[in-house]
PDB file of C-alpha atoms in Angstrom:
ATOM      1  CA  UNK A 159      94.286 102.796  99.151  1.00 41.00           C
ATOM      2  CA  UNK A 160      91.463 104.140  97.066  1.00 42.00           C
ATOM      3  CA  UNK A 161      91.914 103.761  93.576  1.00 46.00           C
ATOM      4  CA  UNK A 162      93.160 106.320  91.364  1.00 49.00           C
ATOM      5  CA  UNK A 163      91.464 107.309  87.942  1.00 46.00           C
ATOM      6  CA  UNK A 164      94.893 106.368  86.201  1.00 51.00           C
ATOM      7  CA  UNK A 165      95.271 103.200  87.187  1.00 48.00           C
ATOM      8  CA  UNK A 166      93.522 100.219  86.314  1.00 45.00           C
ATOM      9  CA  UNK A 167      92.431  97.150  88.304  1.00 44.00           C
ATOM     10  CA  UNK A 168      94.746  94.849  89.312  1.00 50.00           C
ATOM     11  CA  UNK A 169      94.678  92.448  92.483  1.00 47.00           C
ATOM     12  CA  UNK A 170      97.640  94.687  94.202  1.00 46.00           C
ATOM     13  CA  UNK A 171      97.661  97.904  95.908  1.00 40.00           C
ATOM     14  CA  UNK A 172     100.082  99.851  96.930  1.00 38.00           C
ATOM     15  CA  UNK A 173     100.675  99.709 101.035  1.00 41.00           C
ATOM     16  CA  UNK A 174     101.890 103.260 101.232  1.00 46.00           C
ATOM     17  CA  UNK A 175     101.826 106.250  98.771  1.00 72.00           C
ATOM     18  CA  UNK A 176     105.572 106.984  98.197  1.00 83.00           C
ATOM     19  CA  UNK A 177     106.199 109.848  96.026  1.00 90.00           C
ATOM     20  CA  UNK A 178     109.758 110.634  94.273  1.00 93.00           C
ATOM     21  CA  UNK A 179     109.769 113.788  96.496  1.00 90.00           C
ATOM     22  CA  UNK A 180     110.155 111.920  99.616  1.00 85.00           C
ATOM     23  CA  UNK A 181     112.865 109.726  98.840  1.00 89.00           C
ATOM     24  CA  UNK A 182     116.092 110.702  99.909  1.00 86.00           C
ATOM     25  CA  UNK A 183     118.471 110.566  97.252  1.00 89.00           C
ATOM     26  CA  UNK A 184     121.812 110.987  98.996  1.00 89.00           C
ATOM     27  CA  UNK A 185     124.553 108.922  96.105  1.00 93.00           C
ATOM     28  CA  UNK A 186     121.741 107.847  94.136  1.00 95.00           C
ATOM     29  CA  UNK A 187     120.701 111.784  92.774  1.00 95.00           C
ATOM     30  CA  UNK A 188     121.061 110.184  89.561  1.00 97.00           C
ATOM     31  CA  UNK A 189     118.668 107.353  89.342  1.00 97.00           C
ATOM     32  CA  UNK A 190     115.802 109.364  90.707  1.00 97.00           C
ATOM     33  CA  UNK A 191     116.413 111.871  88.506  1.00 97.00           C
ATOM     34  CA  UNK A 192     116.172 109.502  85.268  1.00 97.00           C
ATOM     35  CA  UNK A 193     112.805 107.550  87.183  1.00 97.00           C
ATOM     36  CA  UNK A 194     111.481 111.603  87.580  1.00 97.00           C
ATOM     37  CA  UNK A 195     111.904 111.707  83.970  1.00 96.00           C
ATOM     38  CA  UNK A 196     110.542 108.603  82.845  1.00 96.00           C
ATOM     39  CA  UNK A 197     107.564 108.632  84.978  1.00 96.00           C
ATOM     40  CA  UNK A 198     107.082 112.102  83.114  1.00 94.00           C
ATOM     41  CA  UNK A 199     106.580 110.516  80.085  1.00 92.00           C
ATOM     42  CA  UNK A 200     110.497 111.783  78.316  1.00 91.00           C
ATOM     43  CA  UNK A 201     114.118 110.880  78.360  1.00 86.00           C
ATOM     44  CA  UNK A 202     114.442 106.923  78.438  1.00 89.00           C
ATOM     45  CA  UNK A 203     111.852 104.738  77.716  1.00 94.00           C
ATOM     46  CA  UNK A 204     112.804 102.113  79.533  1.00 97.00           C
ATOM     47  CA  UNK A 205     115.738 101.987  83.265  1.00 98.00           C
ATOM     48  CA  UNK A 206     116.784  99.253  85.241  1.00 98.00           C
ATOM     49  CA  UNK A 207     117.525  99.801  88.965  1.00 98.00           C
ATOM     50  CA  UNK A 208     119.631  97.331  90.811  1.00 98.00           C
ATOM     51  CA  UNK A 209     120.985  96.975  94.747  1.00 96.00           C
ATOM     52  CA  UNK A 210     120.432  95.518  98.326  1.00 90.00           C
ATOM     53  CA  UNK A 211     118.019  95.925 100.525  1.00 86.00           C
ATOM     54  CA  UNK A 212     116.670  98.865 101.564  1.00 83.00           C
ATOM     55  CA  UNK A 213     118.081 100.906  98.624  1.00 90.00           C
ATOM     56  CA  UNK A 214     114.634 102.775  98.006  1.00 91.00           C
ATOM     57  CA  UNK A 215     114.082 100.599  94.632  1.00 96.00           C
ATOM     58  CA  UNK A 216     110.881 100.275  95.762  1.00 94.00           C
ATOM     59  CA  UNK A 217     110.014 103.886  97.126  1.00 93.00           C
ATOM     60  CA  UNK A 218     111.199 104.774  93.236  1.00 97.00           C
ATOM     61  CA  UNK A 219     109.187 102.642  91.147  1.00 97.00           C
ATOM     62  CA  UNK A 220     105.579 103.526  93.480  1.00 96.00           C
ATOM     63  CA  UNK A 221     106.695 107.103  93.102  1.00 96.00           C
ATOM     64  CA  UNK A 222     107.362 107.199  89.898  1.00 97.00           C
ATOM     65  CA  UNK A 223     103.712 105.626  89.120  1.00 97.00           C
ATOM     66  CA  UNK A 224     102.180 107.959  91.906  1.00 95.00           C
ATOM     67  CA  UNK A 225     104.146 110.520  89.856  1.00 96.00           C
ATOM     68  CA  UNK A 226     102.510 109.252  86.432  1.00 96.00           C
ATOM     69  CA  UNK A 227      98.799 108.927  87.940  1.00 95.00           C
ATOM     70  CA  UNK A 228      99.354 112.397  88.586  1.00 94.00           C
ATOM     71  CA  UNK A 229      99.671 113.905  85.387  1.00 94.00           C
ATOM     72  CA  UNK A 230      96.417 111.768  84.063  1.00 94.00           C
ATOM     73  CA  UNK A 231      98.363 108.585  82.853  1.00 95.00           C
ATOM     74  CA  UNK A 232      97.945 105.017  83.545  1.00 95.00           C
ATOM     75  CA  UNK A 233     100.448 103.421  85.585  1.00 96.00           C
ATOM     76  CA  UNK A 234     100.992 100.038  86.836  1.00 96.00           C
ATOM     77  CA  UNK A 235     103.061  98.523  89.686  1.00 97.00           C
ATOM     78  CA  UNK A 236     103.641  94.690  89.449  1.00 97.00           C
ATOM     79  CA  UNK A 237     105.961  93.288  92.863  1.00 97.00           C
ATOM     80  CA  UNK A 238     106.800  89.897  91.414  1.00 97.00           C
ATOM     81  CA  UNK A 239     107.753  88.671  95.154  1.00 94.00           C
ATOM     82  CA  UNK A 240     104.008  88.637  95.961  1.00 93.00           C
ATOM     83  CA  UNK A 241     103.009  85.526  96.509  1.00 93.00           C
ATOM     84  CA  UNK A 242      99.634  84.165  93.996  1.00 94.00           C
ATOM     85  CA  UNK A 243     100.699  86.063  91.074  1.00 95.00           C
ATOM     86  CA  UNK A 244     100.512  83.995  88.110  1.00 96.00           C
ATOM     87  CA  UNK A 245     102.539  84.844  84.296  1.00 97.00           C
ATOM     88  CA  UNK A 246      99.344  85.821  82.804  1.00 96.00           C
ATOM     89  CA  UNK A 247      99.197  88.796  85.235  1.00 96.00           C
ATOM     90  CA  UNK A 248     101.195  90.827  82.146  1.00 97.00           C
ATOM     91  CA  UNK A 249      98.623  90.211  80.180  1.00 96.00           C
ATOM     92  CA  UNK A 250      97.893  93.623  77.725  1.00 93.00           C
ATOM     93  CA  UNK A 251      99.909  95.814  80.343  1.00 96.00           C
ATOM     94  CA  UNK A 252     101.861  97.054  77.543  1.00 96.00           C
ATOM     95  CA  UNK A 253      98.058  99.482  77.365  1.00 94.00           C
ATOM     96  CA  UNK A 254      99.823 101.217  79.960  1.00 95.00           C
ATOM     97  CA  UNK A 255     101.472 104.741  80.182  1.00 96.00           C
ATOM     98  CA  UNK A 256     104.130 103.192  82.484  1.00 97.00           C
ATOM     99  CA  UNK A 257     105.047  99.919  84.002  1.00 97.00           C
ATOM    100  CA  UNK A 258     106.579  99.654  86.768  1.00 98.00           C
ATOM    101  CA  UNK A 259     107.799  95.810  87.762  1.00 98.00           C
ATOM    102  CA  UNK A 260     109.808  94.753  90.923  1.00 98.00           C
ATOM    103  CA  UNK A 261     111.334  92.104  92.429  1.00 97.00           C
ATOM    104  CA  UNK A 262     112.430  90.583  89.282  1.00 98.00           C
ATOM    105  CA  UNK A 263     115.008  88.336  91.297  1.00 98.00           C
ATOM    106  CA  UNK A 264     111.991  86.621  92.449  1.00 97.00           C
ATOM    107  CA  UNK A 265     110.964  84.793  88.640  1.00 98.00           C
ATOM    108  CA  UNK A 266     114.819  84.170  87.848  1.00 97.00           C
ATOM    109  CA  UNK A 267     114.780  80.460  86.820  1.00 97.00           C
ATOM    110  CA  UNK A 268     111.315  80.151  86.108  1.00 97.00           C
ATOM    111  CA  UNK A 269     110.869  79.571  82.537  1.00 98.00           C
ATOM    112  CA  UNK A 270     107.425  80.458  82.047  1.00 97.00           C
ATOM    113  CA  UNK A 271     107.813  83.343  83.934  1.00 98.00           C
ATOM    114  CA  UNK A 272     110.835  84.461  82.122  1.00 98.00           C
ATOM    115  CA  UNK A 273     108.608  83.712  78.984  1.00 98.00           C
ATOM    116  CA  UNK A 274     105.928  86.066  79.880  1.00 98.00           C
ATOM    117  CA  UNK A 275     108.267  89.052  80.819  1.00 98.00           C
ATOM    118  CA  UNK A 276     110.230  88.498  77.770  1.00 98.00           C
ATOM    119  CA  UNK A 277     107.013  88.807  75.733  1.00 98.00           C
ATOM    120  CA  UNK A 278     105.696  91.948  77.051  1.00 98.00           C
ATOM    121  CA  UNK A 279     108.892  93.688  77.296  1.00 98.00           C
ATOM    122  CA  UNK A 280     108.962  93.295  73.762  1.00 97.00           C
ATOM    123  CA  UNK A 281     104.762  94.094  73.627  1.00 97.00           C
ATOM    124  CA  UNK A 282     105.350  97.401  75.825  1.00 97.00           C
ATOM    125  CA  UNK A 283     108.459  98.561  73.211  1.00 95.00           C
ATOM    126  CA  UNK A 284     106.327  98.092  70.329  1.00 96.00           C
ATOM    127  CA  UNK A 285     103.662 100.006  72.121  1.00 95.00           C
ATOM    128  CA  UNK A 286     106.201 102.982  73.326  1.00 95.00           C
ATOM    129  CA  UNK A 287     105.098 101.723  76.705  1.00 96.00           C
ATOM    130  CA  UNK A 288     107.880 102.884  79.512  1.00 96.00           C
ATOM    131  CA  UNK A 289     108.831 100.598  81.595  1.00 98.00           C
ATOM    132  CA  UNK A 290     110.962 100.700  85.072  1.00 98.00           C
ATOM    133  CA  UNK A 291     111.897  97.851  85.856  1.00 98.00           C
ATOM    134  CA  UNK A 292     113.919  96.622  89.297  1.00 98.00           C
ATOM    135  CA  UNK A 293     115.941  93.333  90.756  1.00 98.00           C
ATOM    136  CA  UNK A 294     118.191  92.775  93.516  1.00 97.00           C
ATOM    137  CA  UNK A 295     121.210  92.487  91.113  1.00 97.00           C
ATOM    138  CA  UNK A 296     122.406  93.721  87.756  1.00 97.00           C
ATOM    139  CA  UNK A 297     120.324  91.552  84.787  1.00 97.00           C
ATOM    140  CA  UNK A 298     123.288  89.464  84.118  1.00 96.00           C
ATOM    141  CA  UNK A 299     123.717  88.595  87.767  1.00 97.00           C
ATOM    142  CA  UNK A 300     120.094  87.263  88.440  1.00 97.00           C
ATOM    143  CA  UNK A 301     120.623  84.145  87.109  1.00 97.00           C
ATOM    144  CA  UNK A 302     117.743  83.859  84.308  1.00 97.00           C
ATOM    145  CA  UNK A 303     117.697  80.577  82.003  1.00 97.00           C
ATOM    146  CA  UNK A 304     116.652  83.150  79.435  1.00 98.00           C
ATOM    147  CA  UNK A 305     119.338  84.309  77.742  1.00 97.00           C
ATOM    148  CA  UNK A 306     117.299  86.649  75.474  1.00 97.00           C
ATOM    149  CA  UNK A 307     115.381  88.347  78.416  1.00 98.00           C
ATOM    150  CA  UNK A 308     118.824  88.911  80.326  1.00 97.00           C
ATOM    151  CA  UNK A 309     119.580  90.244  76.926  1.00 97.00           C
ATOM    152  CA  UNK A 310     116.555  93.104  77.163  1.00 96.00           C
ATOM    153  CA  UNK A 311     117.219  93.863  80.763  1.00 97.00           C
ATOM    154  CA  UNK A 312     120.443  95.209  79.480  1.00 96.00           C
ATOM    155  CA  UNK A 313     118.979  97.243  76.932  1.00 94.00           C
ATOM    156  CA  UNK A 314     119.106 100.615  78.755  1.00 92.00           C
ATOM    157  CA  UNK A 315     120.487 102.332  81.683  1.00 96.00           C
ATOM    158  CA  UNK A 316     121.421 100.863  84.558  1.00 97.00           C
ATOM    159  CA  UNK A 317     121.492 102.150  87.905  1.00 98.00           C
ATOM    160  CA  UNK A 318     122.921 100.692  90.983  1.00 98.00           C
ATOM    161  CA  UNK A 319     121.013 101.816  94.095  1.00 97.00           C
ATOM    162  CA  UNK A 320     123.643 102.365  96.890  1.00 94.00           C
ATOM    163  CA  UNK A 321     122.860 102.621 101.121  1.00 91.00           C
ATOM    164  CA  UNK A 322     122.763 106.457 102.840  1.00 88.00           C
ATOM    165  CA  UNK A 323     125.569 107.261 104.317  1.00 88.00           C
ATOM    166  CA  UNK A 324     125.749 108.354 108.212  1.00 87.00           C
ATOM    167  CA  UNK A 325     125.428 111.608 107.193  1.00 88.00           C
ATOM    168  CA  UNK A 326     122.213 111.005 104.787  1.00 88.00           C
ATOM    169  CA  UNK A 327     120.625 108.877 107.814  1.00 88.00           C
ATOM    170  CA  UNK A 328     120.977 111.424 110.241  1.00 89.00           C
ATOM    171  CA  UNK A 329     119.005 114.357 108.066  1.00 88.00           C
ATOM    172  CA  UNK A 330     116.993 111.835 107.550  1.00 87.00           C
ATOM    173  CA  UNK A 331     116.113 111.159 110.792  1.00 90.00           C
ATOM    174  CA  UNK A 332     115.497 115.059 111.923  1.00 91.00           C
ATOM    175  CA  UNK A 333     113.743 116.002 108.835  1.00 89.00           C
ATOM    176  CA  UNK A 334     111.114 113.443 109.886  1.00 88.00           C
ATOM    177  CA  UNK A 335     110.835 113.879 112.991  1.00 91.00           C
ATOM    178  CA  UNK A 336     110.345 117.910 112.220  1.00 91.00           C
ATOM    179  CA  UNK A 337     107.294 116.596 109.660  1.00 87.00           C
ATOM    180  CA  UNK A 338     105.923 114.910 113.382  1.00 88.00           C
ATOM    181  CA  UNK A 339     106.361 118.221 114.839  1.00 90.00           C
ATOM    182  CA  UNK A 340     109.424 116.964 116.954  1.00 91.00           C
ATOM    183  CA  UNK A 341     112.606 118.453 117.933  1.00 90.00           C
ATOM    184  CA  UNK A 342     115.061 115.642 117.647  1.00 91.00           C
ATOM    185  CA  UNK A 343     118.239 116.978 118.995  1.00 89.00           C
ATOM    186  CA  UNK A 344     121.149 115.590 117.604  1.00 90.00           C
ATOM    187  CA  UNK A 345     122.539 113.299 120.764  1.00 93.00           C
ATOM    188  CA  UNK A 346     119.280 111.664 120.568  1.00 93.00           C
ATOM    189  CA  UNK A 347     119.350 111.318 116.875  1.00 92.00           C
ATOM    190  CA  UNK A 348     122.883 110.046 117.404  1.00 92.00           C
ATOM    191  CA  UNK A 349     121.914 107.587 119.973  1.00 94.00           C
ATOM    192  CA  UNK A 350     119.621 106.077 117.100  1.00 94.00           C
ATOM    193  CA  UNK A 351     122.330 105.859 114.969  1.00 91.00           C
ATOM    194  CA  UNK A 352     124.393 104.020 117.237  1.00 92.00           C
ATOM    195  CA  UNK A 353     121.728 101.404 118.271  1.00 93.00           C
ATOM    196  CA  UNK A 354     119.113 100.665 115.681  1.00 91.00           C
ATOM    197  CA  UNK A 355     118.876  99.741 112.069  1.00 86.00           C
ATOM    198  CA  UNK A 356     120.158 102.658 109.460  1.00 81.00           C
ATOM    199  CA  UNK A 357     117.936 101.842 106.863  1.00 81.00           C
ATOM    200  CA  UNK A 358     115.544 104.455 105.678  1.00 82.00           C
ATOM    201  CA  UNK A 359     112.646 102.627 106.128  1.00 80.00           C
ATOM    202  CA  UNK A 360     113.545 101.276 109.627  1.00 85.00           C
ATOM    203  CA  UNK A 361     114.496 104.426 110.805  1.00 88.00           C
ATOM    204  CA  UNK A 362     110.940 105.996 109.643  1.00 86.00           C
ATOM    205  CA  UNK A 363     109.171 103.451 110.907  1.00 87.00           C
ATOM    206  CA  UNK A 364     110.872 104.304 114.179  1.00 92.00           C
ATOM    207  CA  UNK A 365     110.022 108.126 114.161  1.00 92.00           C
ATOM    208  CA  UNK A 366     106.744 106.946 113.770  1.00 91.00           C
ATOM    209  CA  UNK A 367     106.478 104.972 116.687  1.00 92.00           C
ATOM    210  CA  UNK A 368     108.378 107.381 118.539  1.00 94.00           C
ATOM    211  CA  UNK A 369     105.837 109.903 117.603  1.00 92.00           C
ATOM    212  CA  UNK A 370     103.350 108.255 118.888  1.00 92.00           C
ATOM    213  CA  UNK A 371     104.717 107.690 122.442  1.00 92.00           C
ATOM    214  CA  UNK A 372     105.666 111.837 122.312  1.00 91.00           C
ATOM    215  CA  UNK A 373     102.086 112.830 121.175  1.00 91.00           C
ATOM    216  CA  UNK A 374     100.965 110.377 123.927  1.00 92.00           C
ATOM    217  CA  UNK A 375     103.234 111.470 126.961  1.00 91.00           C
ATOM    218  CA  UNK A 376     102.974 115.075 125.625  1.00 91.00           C
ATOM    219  CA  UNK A 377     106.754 115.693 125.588  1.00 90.00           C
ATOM    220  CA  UNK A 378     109.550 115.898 123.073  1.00 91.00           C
ATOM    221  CA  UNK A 379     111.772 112.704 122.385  1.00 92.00           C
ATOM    222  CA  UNK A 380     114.311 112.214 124.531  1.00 93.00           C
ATOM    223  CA  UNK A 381     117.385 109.384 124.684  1.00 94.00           C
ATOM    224  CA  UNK A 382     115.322 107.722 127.544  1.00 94.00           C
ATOM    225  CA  UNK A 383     112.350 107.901 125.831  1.00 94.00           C
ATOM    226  CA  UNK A 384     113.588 106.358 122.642  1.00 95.00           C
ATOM    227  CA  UNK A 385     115.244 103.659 124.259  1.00 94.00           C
ATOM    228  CA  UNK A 386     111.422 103.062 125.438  1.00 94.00           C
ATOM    229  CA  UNK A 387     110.667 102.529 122.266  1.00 94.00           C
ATOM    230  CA  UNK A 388     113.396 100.607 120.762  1.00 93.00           C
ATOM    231  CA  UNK A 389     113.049  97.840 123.422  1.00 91.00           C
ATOM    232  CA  UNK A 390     109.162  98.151 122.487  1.00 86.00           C
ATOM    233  CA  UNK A 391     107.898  99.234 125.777  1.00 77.00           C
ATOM    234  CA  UNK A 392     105.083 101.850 125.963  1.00 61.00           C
TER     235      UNK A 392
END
């Protein structure tokens, strides 16, 4: 990824470019709503997003700093489940326009990691820095040993990220195939449904590789052709 004029150096980048556009809501029209808001610089200054895997918590939190780079400001996303981060890594983030930090699950326990997000969640309040932060679980279900940081986590609003339903997955699935230029009709698109992951980004992923195998073979998708694909044949 080339680096934006909003954000400053860090030794992450961001794999993909989500933006809050993309994501596909379905239940959770409310949490994307407040992380459109934040990243805009009003409403809260600070939300907490919560849920399994493959919720989209974090298609929300690179959006919403995409989403802040775009309107000049300096974001920063922190994925605490990379491995080789050290604490001092929040060191003066709170210079930020918006923070963005995932994965907390992944410090839970460790004391001088819970230290150093305690400190600049108090640094990037003092500053008016926004912050959006994310976990696997709701702050008093992550099992910190710092009382006073699960305290702060529970400061503002909370949102529990839920799974698309059938429904959601399936307009999923043809609205991104149509971006590919494909016409995925819907036995084939329920054939997927039936047989492979229904997660957002395993299903995308999929298109993608589908895609590729369509543009190749110069045909539209078809069950056959999918089932290609699943079993990872070209």
């Amino acid at each position: 990824m080339t680096d934006h004029p909003g954000q400053l150096h860090l030794p992450i980048t961001l794999i993909r470019e989500p933006t809050l556009a993309d994501y596909r809501a379905g239940p959770n029209a409310e949490a994307l709503a407040a992380v459109a808001t934040l990243a805009s610089g009003a409403g809260e200054p600070y939300v907490f997003l919560f849920g399994g895997a493959s919720t989209g918590k974090t298609h929300l939190l690179q959006g919403a700093c995409q989403a802040a780079i775009q309107r000049g400001r300096m974001a920063q996303y922190i994925p605490l489940g990379k491995t080789g981060l050290m604490p001092s890594i929040f060191d003066d983030l709170e210079s930020r326009d918006l923070l963005a930090i995932d994965d907390v699950q992944a410090i839970a326990g460790k004391a001088d990691w819970e230290v150093a997000l305690f400190d600049l969640f108090n640094r990037a309040r003092a500053r008016g820095c926004p912050l959006l932060i994310a976990a696997s679980s709701a702050p008093d279900a992550l099992g910190l040993g710092l009382a006073d940081l699960c305290s702060r986590l529970q400061w503002g609003p909370r949102y529990c990220l839920l799974p698309l339903s059938d429904p959601d997955c399936e307009r999923l699935l043809t609205e991104i195939a149509a971006e590919f230029g494909m016409r995925l009709g819907q036995e084939t698109a329920r054939y997927i449904m039936n047989n492979y992951a229904r997660d957002p980004g395993s299903l995308v992923a999929l298109i993608e590789r589908i895609d590729q195998v369509s543009l190749r073979e110069q045909r539209q998708p078809s069950i056959p052709l999918v089932r290609r694909v699943m079993r990872g044949e070209s």
